[in-house]
Tab-separated table of C-alpha atoms in Angstrom:
chain	number	residue	atom	x	y	z
A	679	UNK	CA	0.265	-75.581	-24.608
A	680	UNK	CA	-2.294	-74.246	-21.446
A	681	UNK	CA	1.279	-73.164	-19.662
A	682	UNK	CA	2.173	-71.496	-22.705
A	683	UNK	CA	-0.889	-69.628	-22.603
A	684	UNK	CA	0.233	-68.032	-19.395
A	685	UNK	CA	2.919	-66.183	-20.254
A	686	UNK	CA	1.811	-65.095	-22.820
A	687	UNK	CA	-0.897	-63.833	-21.013
A	688	UNK	CA	1.015	-62.643	-18.237
A	689	UNK	CA	3.256	-60.635	-20.390
A	690	UNK	CA	0.407	-58.535	-21.396
A	691	UNK	CA	-0.461	-57.464	-18.409
A	692	UNK	CA	2.720	-56.514	-17.428
A	693	UNK	CA	2.754	-54.735	-20.409
A	694	UNK	CA	-0.105	-53.223	-19.848
A	695	UNK	CA	0.647	-52.321	-15.853
A	696	UNK	CA	3.527	-50.914	-17.655
A	697	UNK	CA	2.132	-48.356	-20.220
A	698	UNK	CA	-0.991	-47.294	-17.322
A	699	UNK	CA	2.329	-46.113	-15.289
A	700	UNK	CA	3.652	-44.069	-18.146
A	701	UNK	CA	1.044	-42.493	-19.353
A	702	UNK	CA	-0.517	-41.541	-15.566
A	703	UNK	CA	3.346	-40.090	-15.001
A	704	UNK	CA	2.160	-37.577	-17.872
A	705	UNK	CA	-0.639	-36.875	-16.893
A	706	UNK	CA	-1.239	-33.410	-14.773
A	707	UNK	CA	-1.419	-32.739	-11.511
A	708	UNK	CA	-5.385	-33.082	-10.003
A	709	UNK	CA	-6.081	-29.720	-8.279
A	710	UNK	CA	-5.565	-30.501	-5.036
A	711	UNK	CA	-1.764	-31.833	-5.479
A	712	UNK	CA	-1.407	-28.638	-7.417
A	713	UNK	CA	-2.397	-26.586	-4.820
A	714	UNK	CA	-0.923	-28.327	-2.006
A	715	UNK	CA	2.210	-28.367	-3.694
A	716	UNK	CA	2.058	-24.318	-3.883
A	717	UNK	CA	1.321	-24.300	-0.288
A	718	UNK	CA	3.815	-26.342	0.538
A	719	UNK	CA	6.249	-23.492	-2.112
A	720	UNK	CA	4.916	-20.438	-0.229
A	721	UNK	CA	5.818	-22.113	2.961
A	722	UNK	CA	9.378	-23.450	2.221
A	723	UNK	CA	10.633	-19.797	0.192
A	724	UNK	CA	8.879	-17.252	2.638
A	725	UNK	CA	11.932	-16.053	4.458
A	726	UNK	CA	10.433	-12.963	4.227
A	727	UNK	CA	10.794	-11.940	8.002
A	728	UNK	CA	14.469	-13.594	8.272
A	729	UNK	CA	15.496	-11.712	5.079
A	730	UNK	CA	15.148	-8.868	7.150
A	731	UNK	CA	16.479	-9.554	9.993
A	732	UNK	CA	19.429	-10.937	8.328
A	733	UNK	CA	20.239	-8.170	6.022
A	734	UNK	CA	20.127	-5.636	9.438
A	735	UNK	CA	17.253	-3.274	8.453
A	736	UNK	CA	13.171	-2.791	7.013
A	737	UNK	CA	13.540	-0.718	3.824
A	738	UNK	CA	10.758	1.413	4.015
A	739	UNK	CA	9.538	3.451	-0.254
A	740	UNK	CA	8.322	6.794	0.466
A	741	UNK	CA	7.065	9.733	-1.555
A	742	UNK	CA	9.295	12.288	0.140
A	743	UNK	CA	7.268	15.229	-0.161
A	744	UNK	CA	3.952	13.519	2.157
A	745	UNK	CA	3.851	15.919	5.004
A	746	UNK	CA	3.629	14.985	7.677
A	747	UNK	CA	3.339	11.418	6.752
A	748	UNK	CA	6.637	11.393	5.847
A	749	UNK	CA	9.240	14.142	3.990
A	750	UNK	CA	12.425	15.711	3.932
A	751	UNK	CA	12.721	18.075	6.543
A	752	UNK	CA	14.718	20.983	7.466
A	753	UNK	CA	18.252	19.607	8.071
A	754	UNK	CA	17.890	16.644	5.127
A	755	UNK	CA	16.986	13.485	6.599
A	756	UNK	CA	13.788	11.579	5.787
A	757	UNK	CA	11.239	12.657	8.561
A	758	UNK	CA	7.356	12.206	9.753
A	759	UNK	CA	4.605	10.289	11.423
A	760	UNK	CA	4.891	7.132	9.123
A	761	UNK	CA	8.781	7.362	9.599
A	762	UNK	CA	8.477	7.262	13.790
A	763	UNK	CA	6.209	4.539	13.494
A	764	UNK	CA	8.455	2.440	11.128
A	765	UNK	CA	11.692	3.336	12.938
A	766	UNK	CA	9.440	1.920	16.272
A	767	UNK	CA	8.930	-1.325	14.131
A	768	UNK	CA	12.006	-1.854	13.551
A	769	UNK	CA	14.044	-1.570	16.308
A	770	UNK	CA	11.552	-4.118	18.206
A	771	UNK	CA	12.322	-5.904	15.942
A	772	UNK	CA	15.798	-5.639	15.771
A	773	UNK	CA	16.745	-3.944	12.611
A	774	UNK	CA	17.495	-1.107	11.199
A	775	UNK	CA	14.983	1.489	9.544
A	776	UNK	CA	16.318	2.393	5.970
A	777	UNK	CA	13.906	4.941	3.756
A	778	UNK	CA	13.805	5.132	0.376
A	779	UNK	CA	12.524	7.498	-1.795
A	780	UNK	CA	10.133	6.238	-4.848
A	781	UNK	CA	8.051	7.377	-7.940
A	782	UNK	CA	4.486	6.307	-5.590
A	783	UNK	CA	3.244	6.038	-9.283
A	784	UNK	CA	5.127	3.077	-9.689
A	785	UNK	CA	4.843	2.398	-6.346
A	786	UNK	CA	3.219	-1.115	-7.006
A	787	UNK	CA	5.556	-2.354	-9.246
A	788	UNK	CA	8.584	-1.522	-7.370
A	789	UNK	CA	7.478	-3.401	-4.182
A	790	UNK	CA	6.130	-6.391	-5.807
A	791	UNK	CA	10.224	-6.491	-7.646
A	792	UNK	CA	11.341	-6.857	-3.742
A	793	UNK	CA	13.576	-2.377	-4.540
A	794	UNK	CA	11.222	-2.383	-1.021
A	795	UNK	CA	10.032	-4.444	2.079
A	796	UNK	CA	6.897	-1.805	2.974
A	797	UNK	CA	5.352	1.208	1.385
A	798	UNK	CA	4.843	2.934	4.338
A	799	UNK	CA	4.057	6.771	3.435
A	800	UNK	CA	0.087	7.589	3.973
A	801	UNK	CA	-0.714	4.221	2.362
A	802	UNK	CA	-4.867	4.076	2.055
A	803	UNK	CA	-6.175	0.344	1.753
A	804	UNK	CA	-8.455	-0.401	-1.034
A	805	UNK	CA	-9.585	-3.081	-3.534
A	806	UNK	CA	-7.657	-2.415	-6.352
A	807	UNK	CA	-4.573	-2.146	-4.404
A	808	UNK	CA	-5.071	-5.703	-2.819
A	809	UNK	CA	-5.173	-6.908	-6.115
A	810	UNK	CA	-0.790	-6.593	-6.116
A	811	UNK	CA	-0.392	-6.599	-1.968
A	812	UNK	CA	-1.299	-7.549	0.933
A	813	UNK	CA	-2.000	-5.048	4.234
A	814	UNK	CA	-1.068	-4.459	8.086
A	815	UNK	CA	-3.832	-4.286	10.270
A	816	UNK	CA	-4.982	-0.061	10.083
A	817	UNK	CA	-3.556	2.013	12.395
A	818	UNK	CA	-5.103	5.634	11.274
A	819	UNK	CA	-8.138	7.286	9.978
A	820	UNK	CA	-7.996	9.714	6.716
A	821	UNK	CA	-9.998	10.521	3.821
A	822	UNK	CA	-9.705	12.343	0.030
A	823	UNK	CA	-10.925	15.795	0.245
A	824	UNK	CA	-10.586	19.292	-2.087
A	825	UNK	CA	-8.712	21.735	-1.493
A	826	UNK	CA	-9.411	25.303	-3.168
A	827	UNK	CA	-7.984	28.570	-2.799
A	828	UNK	CA	-9.573	31.240	-0.285
A	829	UNK	CA	-10.941	33.315	-2.520
A	830	UNK	CA	-12.309	30.890	-4.507
A	831	UNK	CA	-16.884	30.463	-3.450
A	832	UNK	CA	-17.274	28.859	-6.697
A	833	UNK	CA	-16.634	25.308	-4.956
A	834	UNK	CA	-18.422	24.531	-2.551
A	835	UNK	CA	-19.064	20.056	-2.866
A	836	UNK	CA	-17.532	17.615	-5.257
A	837	UNK	CA	-20.475	18.511	-7.691
A	838	UNK	CA	-19.080	21.941	-7.942
A	839	UNK	CA	-16.004	20.040	-9.960
A	840	UNK	CA	-17.905	19.954	-12.768
A	841	UNK	CA	-16.367	22.263	-15.116
A	842	UNK	CA	-13.035	22.928	-13.508
A	843	UNK	CA	-9.583	22.085	-13.588
A	844	UNK	CA	-8.044	19.879	-10.920
A	845	UNK	CA	-5.099	17.788	-9.852
A	846	UNK	CA	-4.739	14.940	-8.441
A	847	UNK	CA	-1.461	12.785	-6.878
A	848	UNK	CA	-0.456	10.242	-9.592
A	849	UNK	CA	-1.374	6.667	-8.104
A	850	UNK	CA	-3.184	5.752	-5.319
A	851	UNK	CA	-5.019	8.815	-4.922
A	852	UNK	CA	-5.896	8.881	-8.485
A	853	UNK	CA	-6.998	5.346	-7.981
A	854	UNK	CA	-9.423	5.812	-5.402
A	855	UNK	CA	-11.508	8.756	-7.579
A	856	UNK	CA	-11.560	7.747	-11.178
A	857	UNK	CA	-14.128	5.636	-11.273
A	858	UNK	CA	-16.794	8.786	-9.888
A	859	UNK	CA	-19.049	10.028	-11.732
A	860	UNK	CA	-17.552	13.287	-10.760
A	861	UNK	CA	-14.302	12.490	-13.161
A	862	UNK	CA	-16.645	12.573	-16.578
A	863	UNK	CA	-17.901	16.273	-15.530
A	864	UNK	CA	-14.377	17.628	-14.709
A	865	UNK	CA	-12.843	19.445	-17.565
A	866	UNK	CA	-9.592	18.594	-17.546
A	867	UNK	CA	-8.068	16.036	-14.140
A	868	UNK	CA	-4.425	16.346	-13.923
A	869	UNK	CA	-1.797	13.920	-12.779
A	870	UNK	CA	0.720	15.112	-10.767
A	871	UNK	CA	3.860	13.043	-9.116
A	872	UNK	CA	3.980	14.824	-5.858
A	873	UNK	CA	1.051	16.705	-3.768
A	874	UNK	CA	3.540	20.068	-3.016
A	875	UNK	CA	3.317	19.976	-7.043
A	876	UNK	CA	-0.376	20.095	-7.284
A	877	UNK	CA	-1.320	22.664	-4.940
A	878	UNK	CA	1.972	25.426	-5.988
A	879	UNK	CA	-0.298	25.028	-9.476
A	880	UNK	CA	-3.688	25.511	-7.533
A	881	UNK	CA	-2.024	28.879	-5.106
A	882	UNK	CA	-1.067	29.916	-9.130
A	883	UNK	CA	-4.495	29.991	-10.437
A	884	UNK	CA	-2.909	26.736	-13.289
A	885	UNK	CA	-5.346	24.346	-10.804
A	886	UNK	CA	-9.138	25.324	-9.507
A	887	UNK	CA	-9.171	22.540	-6.857
A	888	UNK	CA	-6.797	19.529	-5.700
A	889	UNK	CA	-8.398	16.449	-4.496
A	890	UNK	CA	-6.035	14.942	-1.359
A	891	UNK	CA	-5.471	13.185	1.624
A	892	UNK	CA	-6.995	15.307	4.755
A	893	UNK	CA	-3.581	14.532	6.623
A	894	UNK	CA	-1.500	15.929	4.490
A	895	UNK	CA	-3.989	18.990	3.078
A	896	UNK	CA	-3.973	20.169	6.805
A	897	UNK	CA	-0.310	19.829	8.425
A	898	UNK	CA	0.712	22.121	4.699
A	899	UNK	CA	-1.459	24.581	5.342
A	900	UNK	CA	-1.049	24.660	8.941
A	901	UNK	CA	2.894	24.820	8.695
A	902	UNK	CA	3.069	27.081	5.281
A	903	UNK	CA	0.356	29.554	6.344
A	904	UNK	CA	-0.956	28.336	2.371
A	905	UNK	CA	-4.662	30.363	1.521
A	906	UNK	CA	-6.777	27.240	0.988
A	907	UNK	CA	-9.648	26.024	2.513
A	908	UNK	CA	-10.200	22.477	3.579
A	909	UNK	CA	-14.039	21.481	1.666
A	910	UNK	CA	-15.142	18.510	4.136
A	911	UNK	CA	-19.105	18.531	2.867
A	912	UNK	CA	-18.523	15.576	0.491
A	913	UNK	CA	-15.438	14.119	1.138
A	914	UNK	CA	-14.503	11.284	-2.262
A	915	UNK	CA	-13.514	8.456	0.050
A	916	UNK	CA	-13.018	7.621	4.000
A	917	UNK	CA	-9.707	5.741	3.937
A	918	UNK	CA	-7.679	3.539	6.283
A	919	UNK	CA	-3.557	3.821	6.696
A	920	UNK	CA	-1.753	0.606	6.758
A	921	UNK	CA	1.782	-0.559	5.747
A	922	UNK	CA	1.570	-2.284	2.198
A	923	UNK	CA	3.597	-5.704	2.218
A	924	UNK	CA	4.094	-7.955	-0.969
A	925	UNK	CA	1.915	-10.926	-1.346
A	926	UNK	CA	4.190	-13.574	-0.633
A	927	UNK	CA	5.473	-11.255	2.721
A	928	UNK	CA	3.460	-13.529	5.124
A	929	UNK	CA	5.311	-14.021	7.704
A	930	UNK	CA	6.784	-10.369	7.841
A	931	UNK	CA	3.627	-9.380	7.573
A	932	UNK	CA	2.712	-10.634	10.581
A	933	UNK	CA	5.539	-9.254	12.523
A	934	UNK	CA	4.606	-6.269	11.854
A	935	UNK	CA	1.032	-6.486	13.185
A	936	UNK	CA	1.867	-8.245	16.373
A	937	UNK	CA	4.718	-5.306	16.921
A	938	UNK	CA	1.890	-2.522	16.002
A	939	UNK	CA	-0.746	-3.877	17.772
A	940	UNK	CA	2.437	-4.013	20.924
A	941	UNK	CA	2.796	0.239	20.356
A	942	UNK	CA	-0.804	0.342	20.600
A	943	UNK	CA	-1.243	-1.455	23.486
A	944	UNK	CA	1.434	0.273	25.366
A	945	UNK	CA	0.133	3.682	24.096
A	946	UNK	CA	3.482	4.298	21.834
A	947	UNK	CA	2.075	4.713	19.015
A	948	UNK	CA	-0.653	7.182	21.061
A	949	UNK	CA	2.568	9.518	21.491
A	950	UNK	CA	3.816	9.615	17.797
A	951	UNK	CA	0.621	10.704	17.188
A	952	UNK	CA	0.357	13.759	20.038
A	953	UNK	CA	4.168	14.523	18.677
A	954	UNK	CA	2.355	15.267	15.305
A	955	UNK	CA	-0.620	16.128	15.401
A	956	UNK	CA	-1.659	17.363	18.357
A	957	UNK	CA	-4.079	14.497	19.599
A	958	UNK	CA	-4.441	10.944	18.864
A	959	UNK	CA	-5.750	9.806	15.844
A	960	UNK	CA	-4.422	6.266	15.989
A	961	UNK	CA	-6.896	3.447	15.696
A	962	UNK	CA	-6.670	1.254	18.672
A	963	UNK	CA	-8.904	-1.750	17.113
A	964	UNK	CA	-7.143	-5.259	16.488
């Protein structure tokens, strides 16, 4: 009888252990396990550098009207400061540079969808963009400023935009100013796909002012002898240009940062800056 009781008890113990194991199989992993699993998956899937190297090209997305950073030159080819810089990086990476004009207003989604490898075209670092992409080390200073017609004496600061019709490029530049207090006081804020379209409307008196990147404004006014004045008294932002890279592409980011450090140190980046700006604007610190 005692032996039978032991057999029955053993049976129930085995049954309980079996049920316990089955229940545990259906339980979710703890947070630590999930994090570690995700980290391993990211490490396994980050073939970003080898992807570019195997393809033999680095695909760069740009707004091809954004001189002097990246634009269509007189020979029909895309040229510019950023293009020369990116081509040097691609060369040292052992690949060709492929430029791909895109709708800049959709640049973030085009990058995250994998249609391009990098956004490299006067791209300002911003908290908003950091939610969707990683940035390389900055290589150039920039700020958003106001451009007005030469004969307009009514605009001398940001506050003077109240009641005015103002243009700004859709996407990055708009994002940077959208929360500024003056925006609610502007009569109409028109968004444009390209800076050139906005400046054309300014010259034709369809706008009172344009909020624009300083480097582009200076280059455009000098090249076109455009009748514009830059208002520097109170810039909207004092930003930094960097390369935008998909968040999962960490190995590609590391390689680009490494090469940027090299061309800053050996003077190549400074030579490219002298070519386009007649001065060295490169941020040297790592």
